[in-house]
Short mmCIF file of N, CA and C in Angstrom, two decimals:
data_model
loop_
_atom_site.label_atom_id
_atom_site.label_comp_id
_atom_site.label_asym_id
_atom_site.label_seq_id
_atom_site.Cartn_x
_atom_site.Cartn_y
_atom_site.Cartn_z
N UNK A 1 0.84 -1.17 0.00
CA UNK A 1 0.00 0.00 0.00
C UNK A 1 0.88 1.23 0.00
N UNK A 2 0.60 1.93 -0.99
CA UNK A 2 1.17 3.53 -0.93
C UNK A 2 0.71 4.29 0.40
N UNK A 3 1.89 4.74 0.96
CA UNK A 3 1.04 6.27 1.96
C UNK A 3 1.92 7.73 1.65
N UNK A 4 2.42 7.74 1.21
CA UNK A 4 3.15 8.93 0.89
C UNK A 4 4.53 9.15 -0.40
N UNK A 5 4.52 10.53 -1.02
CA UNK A 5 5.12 10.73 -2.39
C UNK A 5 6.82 10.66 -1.53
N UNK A 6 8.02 9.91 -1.66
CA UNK A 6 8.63 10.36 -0.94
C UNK A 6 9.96 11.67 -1.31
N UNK A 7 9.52 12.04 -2.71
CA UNK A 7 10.53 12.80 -3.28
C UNK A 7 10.50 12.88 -4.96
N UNK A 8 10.72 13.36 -5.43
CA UNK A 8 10.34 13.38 -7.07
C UNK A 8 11.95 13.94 -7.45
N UNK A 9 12.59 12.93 -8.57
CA UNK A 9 13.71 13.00 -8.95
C UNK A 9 13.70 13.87 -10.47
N UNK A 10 14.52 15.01 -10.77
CA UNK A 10 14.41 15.20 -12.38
C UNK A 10 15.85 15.32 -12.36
N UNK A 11 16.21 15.49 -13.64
CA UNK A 11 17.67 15.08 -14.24
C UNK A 11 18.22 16.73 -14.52
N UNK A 12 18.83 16.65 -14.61
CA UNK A 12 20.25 17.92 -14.88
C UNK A 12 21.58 17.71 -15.94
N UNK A 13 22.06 18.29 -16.26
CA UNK A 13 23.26 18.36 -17.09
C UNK A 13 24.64 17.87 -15.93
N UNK A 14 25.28 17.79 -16.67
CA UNK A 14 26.79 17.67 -16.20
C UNK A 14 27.47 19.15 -15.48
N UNK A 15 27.93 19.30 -14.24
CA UNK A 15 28.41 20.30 -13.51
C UNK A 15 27.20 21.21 -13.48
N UNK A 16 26.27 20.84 -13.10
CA UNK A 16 25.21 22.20 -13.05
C UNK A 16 24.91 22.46 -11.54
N UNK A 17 25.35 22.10 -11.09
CA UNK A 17 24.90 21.55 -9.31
C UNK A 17 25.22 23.35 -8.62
N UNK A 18 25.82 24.15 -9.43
CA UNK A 18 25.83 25.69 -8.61
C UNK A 18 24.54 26.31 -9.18
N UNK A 19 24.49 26.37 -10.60
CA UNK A 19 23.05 27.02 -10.95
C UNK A 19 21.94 26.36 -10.28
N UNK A 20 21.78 25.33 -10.33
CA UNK A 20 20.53 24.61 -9.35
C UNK A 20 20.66 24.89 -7.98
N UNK A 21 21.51 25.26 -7.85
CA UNK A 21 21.24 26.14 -6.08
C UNK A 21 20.83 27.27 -5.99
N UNK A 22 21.45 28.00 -6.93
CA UNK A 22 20.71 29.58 -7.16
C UNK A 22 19.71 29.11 -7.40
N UNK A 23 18.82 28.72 -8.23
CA UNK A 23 17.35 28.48 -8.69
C UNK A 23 16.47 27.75 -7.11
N UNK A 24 16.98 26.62 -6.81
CA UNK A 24 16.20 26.02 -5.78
C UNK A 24 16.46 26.42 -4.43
N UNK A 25 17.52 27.27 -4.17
CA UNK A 25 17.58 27.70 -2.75
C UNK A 25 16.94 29.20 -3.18
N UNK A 26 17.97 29.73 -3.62
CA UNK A 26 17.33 31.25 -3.83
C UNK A 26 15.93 31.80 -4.49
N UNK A 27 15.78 31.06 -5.61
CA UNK A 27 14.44 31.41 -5.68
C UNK A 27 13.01 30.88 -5.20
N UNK A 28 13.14 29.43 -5.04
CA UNK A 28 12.25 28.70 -4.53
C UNK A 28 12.29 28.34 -2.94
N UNK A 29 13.48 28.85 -2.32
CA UNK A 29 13.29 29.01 -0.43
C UNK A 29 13.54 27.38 -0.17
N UNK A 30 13.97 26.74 -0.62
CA UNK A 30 14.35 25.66 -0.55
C UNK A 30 15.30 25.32 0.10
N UNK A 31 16.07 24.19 1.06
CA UNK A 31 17.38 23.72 1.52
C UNK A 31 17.82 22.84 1.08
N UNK A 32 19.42 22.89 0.72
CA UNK A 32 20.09 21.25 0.17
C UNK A 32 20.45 20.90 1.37
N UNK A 33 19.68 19.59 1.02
CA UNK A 33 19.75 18.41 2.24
C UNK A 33 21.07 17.66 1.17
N UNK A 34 21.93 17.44 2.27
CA UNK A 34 23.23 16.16 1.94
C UNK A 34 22.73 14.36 1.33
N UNK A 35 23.39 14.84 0.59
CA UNK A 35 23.06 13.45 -0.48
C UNK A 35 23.66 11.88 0.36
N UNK A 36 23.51 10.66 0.59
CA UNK A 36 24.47 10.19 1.32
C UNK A 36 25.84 9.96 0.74
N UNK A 37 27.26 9.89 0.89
CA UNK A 37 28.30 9.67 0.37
C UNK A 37 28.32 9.01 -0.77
N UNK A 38 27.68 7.86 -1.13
CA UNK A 38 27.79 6.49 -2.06
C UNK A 38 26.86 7.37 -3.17
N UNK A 39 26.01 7.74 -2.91
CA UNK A 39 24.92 9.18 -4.23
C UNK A 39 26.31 9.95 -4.55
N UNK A 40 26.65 10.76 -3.64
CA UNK A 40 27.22 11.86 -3.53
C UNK A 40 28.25 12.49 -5.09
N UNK A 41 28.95 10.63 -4.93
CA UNK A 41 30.11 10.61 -5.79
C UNK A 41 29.40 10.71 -7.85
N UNK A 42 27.98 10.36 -7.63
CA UNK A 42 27.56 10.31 -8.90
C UNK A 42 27.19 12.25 -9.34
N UNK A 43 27.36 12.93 -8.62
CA UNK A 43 26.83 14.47 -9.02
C UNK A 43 25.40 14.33 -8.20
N UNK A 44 25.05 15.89 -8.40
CA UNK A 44 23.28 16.20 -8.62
C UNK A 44 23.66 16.55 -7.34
N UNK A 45 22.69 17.48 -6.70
CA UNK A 45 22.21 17.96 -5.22
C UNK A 45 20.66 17.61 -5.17
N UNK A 46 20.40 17.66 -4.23
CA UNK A 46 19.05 17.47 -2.92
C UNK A 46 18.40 18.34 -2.86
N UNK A 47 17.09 19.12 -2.42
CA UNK A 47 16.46 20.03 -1.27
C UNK A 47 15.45 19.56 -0.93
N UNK A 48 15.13 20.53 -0.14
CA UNK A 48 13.57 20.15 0.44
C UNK A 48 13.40 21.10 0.99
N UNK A 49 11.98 21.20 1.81
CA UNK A 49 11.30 22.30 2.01
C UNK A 49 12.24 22.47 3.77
N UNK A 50 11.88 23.31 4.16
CA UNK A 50 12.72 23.50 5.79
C UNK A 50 12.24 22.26 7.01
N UNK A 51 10.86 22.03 6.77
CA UNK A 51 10.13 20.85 7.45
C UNK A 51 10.51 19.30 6.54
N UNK A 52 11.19 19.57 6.01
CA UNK A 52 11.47 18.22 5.18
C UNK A 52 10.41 17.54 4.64
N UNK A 53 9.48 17.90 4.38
CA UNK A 53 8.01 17.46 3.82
C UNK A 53 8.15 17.10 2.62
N UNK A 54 8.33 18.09 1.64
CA UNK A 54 8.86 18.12 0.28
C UNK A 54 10.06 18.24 0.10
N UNK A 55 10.56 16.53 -0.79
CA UNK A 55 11.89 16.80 -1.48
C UNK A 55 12.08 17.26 -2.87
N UNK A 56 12.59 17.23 -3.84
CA UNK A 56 12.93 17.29 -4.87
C UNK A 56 14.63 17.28 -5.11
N UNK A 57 15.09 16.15 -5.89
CA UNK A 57 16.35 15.36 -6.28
C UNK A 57 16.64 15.62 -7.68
N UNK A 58 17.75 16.36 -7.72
CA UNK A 58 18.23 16.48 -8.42
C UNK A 58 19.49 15.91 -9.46
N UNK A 59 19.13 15.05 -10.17
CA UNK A 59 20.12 13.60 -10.86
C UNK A 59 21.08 14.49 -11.94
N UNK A 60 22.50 13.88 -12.33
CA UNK A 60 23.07 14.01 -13.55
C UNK A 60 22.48 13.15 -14.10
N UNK A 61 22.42 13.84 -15.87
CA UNK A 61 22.48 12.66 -16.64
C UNK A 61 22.70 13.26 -18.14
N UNK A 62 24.05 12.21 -18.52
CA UNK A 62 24.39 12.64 -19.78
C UNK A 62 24.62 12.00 -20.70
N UNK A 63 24.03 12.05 -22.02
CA UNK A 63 23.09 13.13 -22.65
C UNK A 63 21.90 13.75 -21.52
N UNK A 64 21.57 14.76 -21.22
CA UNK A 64 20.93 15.48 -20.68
C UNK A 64 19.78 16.15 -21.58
N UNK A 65 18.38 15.47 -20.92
CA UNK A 65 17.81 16.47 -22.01
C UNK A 65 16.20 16.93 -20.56
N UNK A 66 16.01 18.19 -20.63
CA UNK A 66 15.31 18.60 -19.95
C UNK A 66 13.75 18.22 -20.11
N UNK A 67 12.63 18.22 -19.07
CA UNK A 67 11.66 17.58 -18.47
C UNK A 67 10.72 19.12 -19.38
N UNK A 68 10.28 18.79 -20.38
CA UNK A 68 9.57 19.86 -21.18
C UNK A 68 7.85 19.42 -20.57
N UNK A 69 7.85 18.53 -20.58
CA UNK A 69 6.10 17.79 -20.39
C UNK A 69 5.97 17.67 -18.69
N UNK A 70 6.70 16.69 -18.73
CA UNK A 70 6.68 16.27 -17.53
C UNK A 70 6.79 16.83 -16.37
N UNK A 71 6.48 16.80 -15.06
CA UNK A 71 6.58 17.90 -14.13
C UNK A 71 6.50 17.59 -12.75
N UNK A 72 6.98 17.94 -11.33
CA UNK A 72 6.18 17.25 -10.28
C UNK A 72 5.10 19.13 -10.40
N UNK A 73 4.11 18.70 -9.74
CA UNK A 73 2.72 19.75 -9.15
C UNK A 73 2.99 20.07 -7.88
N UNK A 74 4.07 21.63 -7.48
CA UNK A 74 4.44 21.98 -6.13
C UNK A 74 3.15 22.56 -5.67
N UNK A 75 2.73 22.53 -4.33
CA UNK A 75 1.57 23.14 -3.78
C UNK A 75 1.88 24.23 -3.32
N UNK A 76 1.32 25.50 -3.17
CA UNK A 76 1.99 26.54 -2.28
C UNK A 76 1.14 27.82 -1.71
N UNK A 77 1.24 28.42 -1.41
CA UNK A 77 0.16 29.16 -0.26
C UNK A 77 0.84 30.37 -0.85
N UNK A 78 -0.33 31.47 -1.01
CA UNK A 78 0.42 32.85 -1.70
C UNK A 78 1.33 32.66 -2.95
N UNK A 79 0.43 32.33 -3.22
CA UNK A 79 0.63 31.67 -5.19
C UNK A 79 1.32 33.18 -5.87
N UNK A 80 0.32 34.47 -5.67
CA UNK A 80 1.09 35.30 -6.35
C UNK A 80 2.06 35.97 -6.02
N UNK A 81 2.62 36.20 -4.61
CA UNK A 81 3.69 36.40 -4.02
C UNK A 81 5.01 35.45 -4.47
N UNK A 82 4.48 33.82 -4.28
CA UNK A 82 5.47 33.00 -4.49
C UNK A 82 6.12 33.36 -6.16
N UNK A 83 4.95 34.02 -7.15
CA UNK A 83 5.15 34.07 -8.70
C UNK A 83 6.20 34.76 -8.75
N UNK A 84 5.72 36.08 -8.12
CA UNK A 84 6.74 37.36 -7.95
C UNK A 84 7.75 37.28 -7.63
N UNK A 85 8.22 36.38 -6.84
CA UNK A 85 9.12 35.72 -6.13
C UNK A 85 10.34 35.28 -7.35
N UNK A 86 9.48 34.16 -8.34
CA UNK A 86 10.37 33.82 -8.99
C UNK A 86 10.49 34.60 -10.24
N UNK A 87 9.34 35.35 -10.52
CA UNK A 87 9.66 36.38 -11.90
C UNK A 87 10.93 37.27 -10.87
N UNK A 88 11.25 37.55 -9.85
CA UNK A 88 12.12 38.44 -9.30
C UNK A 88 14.09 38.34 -9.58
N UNK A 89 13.38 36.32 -9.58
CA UNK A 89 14.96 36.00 -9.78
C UNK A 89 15.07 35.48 -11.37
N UNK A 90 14.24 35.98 -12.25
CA UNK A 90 14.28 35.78 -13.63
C UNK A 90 13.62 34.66 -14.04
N UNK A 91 13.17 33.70 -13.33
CA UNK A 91 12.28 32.79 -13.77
C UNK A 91 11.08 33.06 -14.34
N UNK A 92 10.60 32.19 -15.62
CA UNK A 92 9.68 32.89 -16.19
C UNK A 92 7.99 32.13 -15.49
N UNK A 93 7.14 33.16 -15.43
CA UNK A 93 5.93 32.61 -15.03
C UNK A 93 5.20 32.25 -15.95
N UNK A 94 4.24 31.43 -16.52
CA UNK A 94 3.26 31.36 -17.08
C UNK A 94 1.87 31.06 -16.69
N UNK A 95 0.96 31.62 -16.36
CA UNK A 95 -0.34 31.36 -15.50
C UNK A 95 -1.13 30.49 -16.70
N UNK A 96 -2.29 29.60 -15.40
CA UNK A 96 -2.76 28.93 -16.85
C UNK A 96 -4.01 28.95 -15.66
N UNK A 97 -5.48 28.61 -16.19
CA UNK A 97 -6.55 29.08 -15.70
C UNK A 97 -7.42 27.67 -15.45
N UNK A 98 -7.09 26.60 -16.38
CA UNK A 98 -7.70 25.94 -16.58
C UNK A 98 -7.95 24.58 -16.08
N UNK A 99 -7.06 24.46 -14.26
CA UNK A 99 -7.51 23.31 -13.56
C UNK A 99 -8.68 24.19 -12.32
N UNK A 100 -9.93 23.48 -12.61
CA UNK A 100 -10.96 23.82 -12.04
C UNK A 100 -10.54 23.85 -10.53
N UNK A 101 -10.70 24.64 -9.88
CA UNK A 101 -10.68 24.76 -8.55
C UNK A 101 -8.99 25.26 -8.08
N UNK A 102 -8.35 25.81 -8.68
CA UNK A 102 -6.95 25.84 -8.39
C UNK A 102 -6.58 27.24 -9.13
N UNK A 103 -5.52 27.97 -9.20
CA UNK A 103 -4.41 28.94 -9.38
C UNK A 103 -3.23 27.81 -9.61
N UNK A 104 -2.64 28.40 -10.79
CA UNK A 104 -1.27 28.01 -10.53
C UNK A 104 -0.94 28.48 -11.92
N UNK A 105 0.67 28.09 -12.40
CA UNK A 105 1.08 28.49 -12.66
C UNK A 105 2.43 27.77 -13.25
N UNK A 106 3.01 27.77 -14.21
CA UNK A 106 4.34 26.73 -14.82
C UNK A 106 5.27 27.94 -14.62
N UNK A 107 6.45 27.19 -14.67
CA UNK A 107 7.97 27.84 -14.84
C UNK A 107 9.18 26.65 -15.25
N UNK A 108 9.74 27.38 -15.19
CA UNK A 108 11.26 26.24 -15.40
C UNK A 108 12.40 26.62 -14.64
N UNK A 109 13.19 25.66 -14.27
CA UNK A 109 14.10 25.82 -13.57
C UNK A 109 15.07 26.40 -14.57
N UNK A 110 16.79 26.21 -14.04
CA UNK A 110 18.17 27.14 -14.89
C UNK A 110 17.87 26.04 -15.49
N UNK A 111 18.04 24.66 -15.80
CA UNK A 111 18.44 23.83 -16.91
C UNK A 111 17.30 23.34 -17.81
N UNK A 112 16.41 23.82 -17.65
CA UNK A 112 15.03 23.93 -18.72
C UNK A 112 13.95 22.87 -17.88
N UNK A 113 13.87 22.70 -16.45
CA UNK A 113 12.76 21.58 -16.56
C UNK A 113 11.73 22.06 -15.95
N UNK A 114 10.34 21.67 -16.70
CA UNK A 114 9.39 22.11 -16.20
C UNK A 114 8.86 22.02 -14.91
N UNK A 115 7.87 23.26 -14.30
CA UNK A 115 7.74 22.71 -12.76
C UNK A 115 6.57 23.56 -12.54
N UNK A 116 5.63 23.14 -12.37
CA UNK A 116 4.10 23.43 -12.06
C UNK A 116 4.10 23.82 -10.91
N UNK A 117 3.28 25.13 -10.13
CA UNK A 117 3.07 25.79 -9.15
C UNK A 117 0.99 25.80 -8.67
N UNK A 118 0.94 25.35 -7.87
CA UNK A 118 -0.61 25.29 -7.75
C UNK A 118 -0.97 25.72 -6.50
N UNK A 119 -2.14 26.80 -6.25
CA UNK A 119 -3.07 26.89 -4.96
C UNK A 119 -4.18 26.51 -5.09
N UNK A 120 -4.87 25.35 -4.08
CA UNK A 120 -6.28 25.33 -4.12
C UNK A 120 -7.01 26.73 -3.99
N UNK A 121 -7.80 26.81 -4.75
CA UNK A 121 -8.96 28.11 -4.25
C UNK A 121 -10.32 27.41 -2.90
N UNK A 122 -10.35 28.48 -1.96
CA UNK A 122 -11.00 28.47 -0.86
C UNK A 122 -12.23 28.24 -1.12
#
């Protein structure tokens, strides 16, 4: 039986592991959590949210080709603050209207992968 998502992995380029910190710490408020040693040696960094609730893993892989479709669905509270947030650090927003009951919103990280932003509406 499933009870919980425990982390959603997307892939990265070769040596990208500084731009993905600017993007996931700085713009998205995120922390890199330490990979264990035996990961460590393959590349990619970690984060997660400060409560460790939400991870997101960050893999090498080369040929490298970025997550255009595919996406994890981050949840987040103050959807348009959080937007502003990342239009602030150059990330681009795109709002989309059309999951019934929700706000949200696509962007991409530095190495092109897509990443969906959503608030339930009250």
């Amino acid at each position: 039986m499933l009870v919980a998502l425990d982390h959603v992995q997307l892939a990265a380029p070769p040596s990208s592991e500084d731009r993905l910190r600017s993007f996931y710490v700085d713009a998205l408020g995120l922390v890199e959590i330490p990979k264990p040693p035996v990961l460590a040696r393959r590349g990619g960094v970690w984060f997660a949210t400060a409560d460790g609730c939400v991870q997101l893993h960050l893999g090498i892989e080369d040929p490298f080709r970025p997550a255009k479709k595919a996406h994890p669905g981050l949840r987040v509270q103050g959807i348009d603050a959080f937007a502003q947030r990342l239009a602030a650090h150059g990330a681009p927003v795109v709002w989309d209207d059309t999951l019934p009951g929700h706000r949200r919103f696509y962007s991409t990280d530095t190495v092109g992968n897509r990443l969906e932003f959503l608030e339930p509406l009250t």
